Amino acid sequence: MVIDRRRYARVVVLTGAGVSAASGLRTYRGPGGVWEEHDVERLGHVSALTERPADVWRLFGGLRQSVLAARPNPAHDALARWQAELAQGQELLLVTQNVDGLHQMAGSRNVCEIHGNVLHSRCGSPDCTLAQFRDEDPHTSAVPSCPLCRTAVRPDVVLFGEELPALPSWTAKRALRDCDLFLAIGTSGSVAPASSYVRGAEYAGARTVYINLEPMKDPNPAFQEVYIGRAEELLPQLLGM
Ligand code: OAD
């Protein structure tokens, strides 16, 4: 089975942690997953920023170090190449739940990072004017503080209990409204709101495809097609590359 890329004018691709597994990055759920080792309620929730900021930095600082050592794999490369080979009048929006920046490193453009980027930090105060900035320091030994207001600085990732960043979230929803092909790749489909994007795509009349190492725990009937396997192997095949 091959997806004929010439047939689709408005494509939305949603990626999750499974796409970066072959780059050596851990997924969140399942064996060896981040939330298998750490309690998601304890460290993945926004309340952890005030209750245990040093633990939050130990976790995300560690992820930051892994991300700095990681490189794109054939799944990232296939998506970047697809975007580079679009014909006139075709659009592809890449929406990612990943915070690793590997799609951009592979050459993808206009990536919607709906969960932020772990290589960025920002002041924890919503009132502070400090701009979000690239930060390669893992801060695993001390919590950094804002040079302007002294509030604790935090990794720029979306934690449970927080709103998604407005622009990427709005851009994704707008593209879903009239897409004709929707692919979800390497995601367990268990985290809202990305887990319901497929329903928006189905409503728009799109072909909906799920590509993942394992079937969804609660299969989503909005997916018309399911391909089980490794994204780095399946994706180049499905896209005929
Ligand atoms: P999950 O860890 O929930 O799911 C990753 C999926 O990838 C699993 O279903 C695996 O079976 C699958 N997988 C593993 N290796 C794969 C491979 N080589 N090819 C294809 N699939 C593979 O990750 P997400 O769905 O991305 O939030 O999780 C969503 C959000 O939950 C994350 O963005 C994260 C987390 O809390 C933040 O970090 C802000």
CSV table of C-alpha atoms and ligand atoms in Angstrom, one decimal:
chain,number,residue,atom,x,y,z
A,1,MET,CA,0.0,0.0,0.0
A,2,VAL,CA,1.4,3.4,-1.0
A,3,ILE,CA,-0.1,6.8,-0.3
A,4,ASP,CA,-0.2,8.6,-3.7
A,5,ARG,CA,1.2,12.0,-2.6
A,6,ARG,CA,0.0,13.7,-5.8
A,7,ARG,CA,-3.6,13.1,-5.0
A,8,TYR,CA,-3.8,15.4,-1.9
A,9,ALA,CA,-3.8,19.1,-1.8
A,10,ARG,CA,-4.1,19.8,2.0
A,11,VAL,CA,-2.3,17.4,4.2
A,12,VAL,CA,-2.1,17.5,8.0
A,13,VAL,CA,0.5,15.2,9.7
A,14,LEU,CA,0.4,14.7,13.5
A,15,THR,CA,3.5,13.2,15.1
A,16,GLY,CA,4.2,11.8,18.5
A,17,ALA,CA,7.1,10.4,20.5
A,18,GLY,CA,7.2,7.1,18.4
A,19,VAL,CA,8.6,9.1,15.5
A,20,SER,CA,11.7,10.0,17.5
A,21,ALA,CA,12.2,6.5,19.1
A,22,ALA,CA,14.7,5.5,16.4
A,23,SER,CA,16.7,8.7,17.2
A,24,GLY,CA,17.2,7.2,20.7
A,25,LEU,CA,14.6,9.3,22.5
A,26,ARG,CA,12.2,7.7,25.0
A,27,THR,CA,8.5,7.6,24.4
A,28,TYR,CA,6.3,8.6,27.3
A,29,ARG,CA,4.1,5.5,27.6
A,30,GLY,CA,4.8,1.9,27.3
A,31,PRO,CA,8.0,-0.1,28.3
A,32,GLY,CA,10.9,2.3,29.1
A,33,GLY,CA,8.6,5.3,28.8
A,34,VAL,CA,9.2,8.5,30.7
A,35,TRP,CA,5.8,8.2,32.5
A,36,GLU,CA,6.5,4.6,33.4
A,37,GLU,CA,9.6,5.7,35.4
A,38,HIS,CA,8.2,9.0,36.7
A,39,ASP,CA,4.8,9.6,38.1
A,40,VAL,CA,3.0,11.8,35.6
A,41,GLU,CA,0.7,13.3,38.3
A,42,ARG,CA,3.8,14.2,40.3
A,43,LEU,CA,6.1,15.6,37.6
A,44,GLY,CA,4.1,16.1,34.5
A,45,HIS,CA,1.5,18.4,36.0
A,46,VAL,CA,1.8,22.2,36.1
A,47,SER,CA,1.6,22.1,39.9
A,48,ALA,CA,5.0,20.4,40.0
A,49,LEU,CA,6.6,23.7,38.8
A,50,THR,CA,5.8,25.3,42.2
A,51,GLU,CA,5.9,22.2,44.4
A,52,ARG,CA,9.1,20.5,43.2
A,53,PRO,CA,10.8,22.7,40.5
A,54,ALA,CA,14.2,21.0,41.0
A,55,ASP,CA,12.6,17.6,40.2
A,56,VAL,CA,11.0,19.1,37.1
A,57,TRP,CA,14.4,20.3,36.0
A,58,ARG,CA,16.0,17.0,36.7
A,59,LEU,CA,13.5,15.3,34.4
A,60,PHE,CA,13.4,17.8,31.6
A,61,GLY,CA,17.0,18.7,31.9
A,62,GLY,CA,17.8,15.0,31.4
A,63,LEU,CA,15.5,15.0,28.3
A,64,ARG,CA,17.2,18.2,27.1
A,65,GLN,CA,20.6,16.3,27.2
A,66,SER,CA,19.2,13.4,25.3
A,67,VAL,CA,17.6,15.7,22.7
A,68,LEU,CA,20.9,17.5,22.2
A,69,ALA,CA,22.6,14.2,21.4
A,70,ALA,CA,19.8,13.0,19.0
A,71,ARG,CA,19.7,13.3,15.3
A,72,PRO,CA,16.7,12.9,12.9
A,73,ASN,CA,15.9,9.4,11.6
A,74,PRO,CA,14.3,8.2,8.3
A,75,ALA,CA,10.8,9.0,9.6
A,76,HIS,CA,11.8,12.7,10.1
A,77,ASP,CA,13.6,12.7,6.8
A,78,ALA,CA,10.7,11.2,4.8
A,79,LEU,CA,8.3,13.9,6.2
A,80,ALA,CA,10.8,16.7,5.4
A,81,ARG,CA,11.3,15.3,1.9
A,82,TRP,CA,7.5,15.1,1.3
A,83,GLN,CA,7.2,18.8,2.2
A,84,ALA,CA,10.1,19.7,0.0
A,85,GLU,CA,8.6,17.8,-3.0
A,86,LEU,CA,5.1,19.3,-2.8
A,87,ALA,CA,3.8,20.6,-6.1
A,88,GLN,CA,2.3,24.0,-6.6
A,89,GLY,CA,-1.1,24.2,-4.9
A,90,GLN,CA,-0.3,21.5,-2.4
A,91,GLU,CA,0.2,22.2,1.4
A,92,LEU,CA,1.4,20.0,4.2
A,93,LEU,CA,1.2,21.1,7.8
A,94,LEU,CA,3.3,19.2,10.2
A,95,VAL,CA,1.9,19.3,13.8
A,96,THR,CA,4.0,17.7,16.4
A,97,GLN,CA,3.5,16.8,20.1
A,98,ASN,CA,7.3,16.2,20.3
A,99,VAL,CA,9.5,18.8,22.0
A,100,ASP,CA,12.7,17.7,20.5
A,101,GLY,CA,13.0,19.9,17.4
A,102,LEU,CA,14.1,16.9,15.2
A,103,HIS,CA,11.6,17.7,12.4
A,104,GLN,CA,13.1,21.1,12.0
A,105,MET,CA,16.6,19.6,12.1
A,106,ALA,CA,15.6,17.2,9.3
A,107,GLY,CA,14.5,20.2,7.2
A,108,SER,CA,10.7,20.5,7.8
A,109,ARG,CA,9.4,24.0,7.7
A,110,ASN,CA,6.6,25.7,9.7
A,111,VAL,CA,6.4,23.0,12.2
A,112,CYS,CA,3.5,23.5,14.7
A,113,GLU,CA,5.0,22.5,18.1
A,114,ILE,CA,1.8,22.2,20.2
A,115,HIS,CA,3.7,21.0,23.3
A,116,GLY,CA,6.6,23.4,23.2
A,117,ASN,CA,10.3,22.7,22.8
A,118,VAL,CA,12.5,21.3,25.5
A,119,LEU,CA,15.5,23.2,24.2
A,120,HIS,CA,13.8,26.5,25.1
A,121,SER,CA,13.3,28.0,28.5
A,122,ARG,CA,11.1,30.9,29.7
A,123,CYS,CA,10.3,32.8,32.9
A,124,GLY,CA,7.7,31.1,35.0
A,125,SER,CA,5.8,34.4,35.6
A,126,PRO,CA,3.1,35.1,33.1
A,127,ASP,CA,3.6,38.8,33.8
A,128,CYS,CA,7.4,38.9,33.0
A,129,THR,CA,8.6,40.4,29.7
A,130,LEU,CA,11.6,38.1,29.4
A,131,ALA,CA,11.3,36.4,25.9
A,132,GLN,CA,11.5,32.7,25.6
A,133,PHE,CA,15.1,31.7,24.7
A,134,ARG,CA,17.2,28.8,23.5
A,135,ASP,CA,18.8,27.1,26.5
A,136,GLU,CA,21.1,24.1,26.3
A,137,ASP,CA,21.9,24.0,30.1
A,138,PRO,CA,20.1,21.1,31.7
A,139,HIS,CA,19.9,22.9,35.1
A,140,THR,CA,19.9,19.6,36.9
A,141,SER,CA,21.8,20.9,39.9
A,142,ALA,CA,20.0,24.2,40.6
A,143,VAL,CA,16.8,25.9,39.4
A,144,PRO,CA,17.6,28.9,37.3
A,145,SER,CA,16.0,32.2,38.1
A,146,CYS,CA,14.8,35.0,35.7
A,147,PRO,CA,17.4,37.8,35.3
A,148,LEU,CA,14.5,40.3,35.1
A,149,CYS,CA,12.1,39.3,37.9
A,150,ARG,CA,13.8,36.5,39.8
A,151,THR,CA,11.0,34.1,39.3
A,152,ALA,CA,12.1,30.5,38.6
A,153,VAL,CA,12.8,29.8,35.0
A,154,ARG,CA,11.0,26.8,33.5
A,155,PRO,CA,11.4,24.5,30.4
A,156,ASP,CA,9.1,25.7,27.6
A,157,VAL,CA,7.0,22.6,27.4
A,158,VAL,CA,3.3,22.2,28.0
A,159,LEU,CA,2.5,20.3,31.2
A,160,PHE,CA,-0.8,18.7,32.1
A,161,GLY,CA,-3.2,21.3,33.4
A,162,GLU,CA,-1.8,24.0,31.0
A,163,GLU,CA,-3.3,25.5,27.9
A,164,LEU,CA,-1.6,24.8,24.6
A,165,PRO,CA,0.3,27.7,23.0
A,166,ALA,CA,-2.3,29.7,21.1
A,167,LEU,CA,-0.6,30.1,17.6
A,168,PRO,CA,0.4,26.5,16.9
A,169,SER,CA,-2.9,25.2,18.3
A,170,TRP,CA,-5.0,27.6,16.2
A,171,THR,CA,-2.9,26.9,13.1
A,172,ALA,CA,-3.4,23.1,13.5
A,173,LYS,CA,-7.2,23.4,14.0
A,174,ARG,CA,-7.6,25.8,11.1
A,175,ALA,CA,-5.7,23.3,8.8
A,176,LEU,CA,-7.8,20.4,10.0
A,177,ARG,CA,-11.0,22.2,8.8
A,178,ASP,CA,-10.3,21.6,5.2
A,179,CYS,CA,-7.6,18.9,5.0
A,180,ASP,CA,-8.0,15.9,2.6
A,181,LEU,CA,-5.4,13.6,4.1
A,182,PHE,CA,-4.6,13.2,7.8
A,183,LEU,CA,-1.8,11.0,9.2
A,184,ALA,CA,-1.1,10.4,12.9
A,185,ILE,CA,2.3,8.8,13.4
A,186,GLY,CA,4.0,7.4,16.5
A,187,THR,CA,1.4,8.6,19.0
A,188,SER,CA,-0.6,6.6,21.5
A,189,GLY,CA,-3.5,9.0,20.9
A,190,SER,CA,-4.1,9.3,24.6
A,191,VAL,CA,-3.4,13.0,25.2
A,192,ALA,CA,-6.0,15.7,24.4
A,193,PRO,CA,-6.5,17.8,22.4
A,194,ALA,CA,-4.3,16.2,19.7
A,195,SER,CA,-6.1,12.8,20.3
A,196,SER,CA,-9.2,14.3,18.8
A,197,TYR,CA,-7.7,16.0,15.7
A,198,VAL,CA,-8.6,12.9,13.7
A,199,ARG,CA,-12.3,13.6,14.3
A,200,GLY,CA,-11.9,17.1,12.9
A,201,ALA,CA,-10.1,15.7,9.8
A,202,GLU,CA,-12.9,13.0,9.4
A,203,TYR,CA,-15.5,15.7,9.6
A,204,ALA,CA,-13.7,17.6,6.8
A,205,GLY,CA,-13.9,14.4,4.7
A,206,ALA,CA,-10.2,13.6,4.8
A,207,ARG,CA,-8.6,10.2,4.4
A,208,THR,CA,-7.5,9.3,7.9
A,209,VAL,CA,-4.5,7.1,8.6
A,210,TYR,CA,-2.9,5.8,11.8
A,211,ILE,CA,0.8,4.6,11.8
A,212,ASN,CA,2.2,3.2,15.0
A,213,LEU,CA,4.2,0.4,16.5
A,214,GLU,CA,1.1,-1.0,18.2
A,215,PRO,CA,-2.6,-0.5,17.9
A,216,MET,CA,-4.3,2.1,20.0
A,217,LYS,CA,-5.4,0.9,23.4
A,218,ASP,CA,-8.9,2.3,22.7
A,219,PRO,CA,-9.1,2.3,18.9
A,220,ASN,CA,-10.5,5.5,17.5
A,221,PRO,CA,-13.1,4.8,14.9
A,222,ALA,CA,-12.3,8.0,13.1
A,223,PHE,CA,-9.2,6.4,11.6
A,224,GLN,CA,-10.1,4.7,8.3
A,225,GLU,CA,-6.7,2.9,8.0
A,226,VAL,CA,-4.2,1.6,10.5
A,227,TYR,CA,-0.6,0.5,9.7
A,228,ILE,CA,1.3,-1.2,12.5
A,229,GLY,CA,5.1,-1.0,12.5
A,230,ARG,CA,8.0,1.2,13.0
A,231,ALA,CA,7.6,4.8,11.6
A,232,GLU,CA,11.2,4.9,10.3
A,233,GLU,CA,10.5,1.8,8.2
A,234,LEU,CA,6.8,2.2,7.3
A,235,LEU,CA,6.7,5.9,6.5
A,236,PRO,CA,9.3,5.8,3.6
A,237,GLN,CA,7.5,2.8,2.2
A,238,LEU,CA,4.0,4.2,2.5
A,239,LEU,CA,5.1,7.5,0.9
A,240,GLY,CA,6.9,5.6,-1.9
A,241,MET,CA,10.4,7.0,-1.2
B,1,OAD,P1,3.3,8.2,23.8
B,1,OAD,O1,4.6,7.7,24.6
B,1,OAD,O2,2.1,8.3,24.6
B,1,OAD,O3,3.1,7.2,22.6
B,1,OAD,C1,4.1,6.9,21.7
B,1,OAD,C2,3.7,5.8,20.8
B,1,OAD,O4,4.7,5.5,19.8
B,1,OAD,C3,3.3,4.5,21.5
B,1,OAD,O5,2.0,4.1,21.2
B,1,OAD,C4,4.4,3.5,20.9
B,1,OAD,O6,3.8,2.2,20.6
B,1,OAD,C5,4.7,4.1,19.6
B,1,OAD,N1,6.1,3.8,19.1
B,1,OAD,C6,7.2,3.5,19.8
B,1,OAD,N2,8.2,3.3,18.9
B,1,OAD,C7,7.8,3.6,17.7
B,1,OAD,C8,8.3,3.5,16.3
B,1,OAD,N3,9.6,3.3,16.1
B,1,OAD,N4,7.5,3.8,15.3
B,1,OAD,C9,6.2,4.1,15.5
B,1,OAD,N5,5.6,4.1,16.7
B,1,OAD,C10,6.4,3.9,17.8
B,1,OAD,O7,3.7,9.6,23.1
B,1,OAD,P2,2.8,10.7,22.6
B,1,OAD,O8,1.5,10.1,22.0
B,1,OAD,O9,3.6,11.6,21.7
B,1,OAD,O10,3.7,15.7,26.5
B,1,OAD,O11,2.4,11.5,23.9
B,1,OAD,C11,1.7,12.7,23.9
B,1,OAD,C12,2.2,13.6,25.0
B,1,OAD,O12,2.2,13.0,26.2
B,1,OAD,C13,3.7,14.0,24.8
B,1,OAD,O13,3.8,15.1,23.9
B,1,OAD,C14,4.1,14.4,26.1
B,1,OAD,C15,3.4,13.4,27.0
B,1,OAD,O14,3.0,13.7,28.3
B,1,OAD,C16,4.8,16.6,26.8
B,1,OAD,O15,5.9,16.3,26.9
B,1,OAD,C17,4.4,18.0,27.0
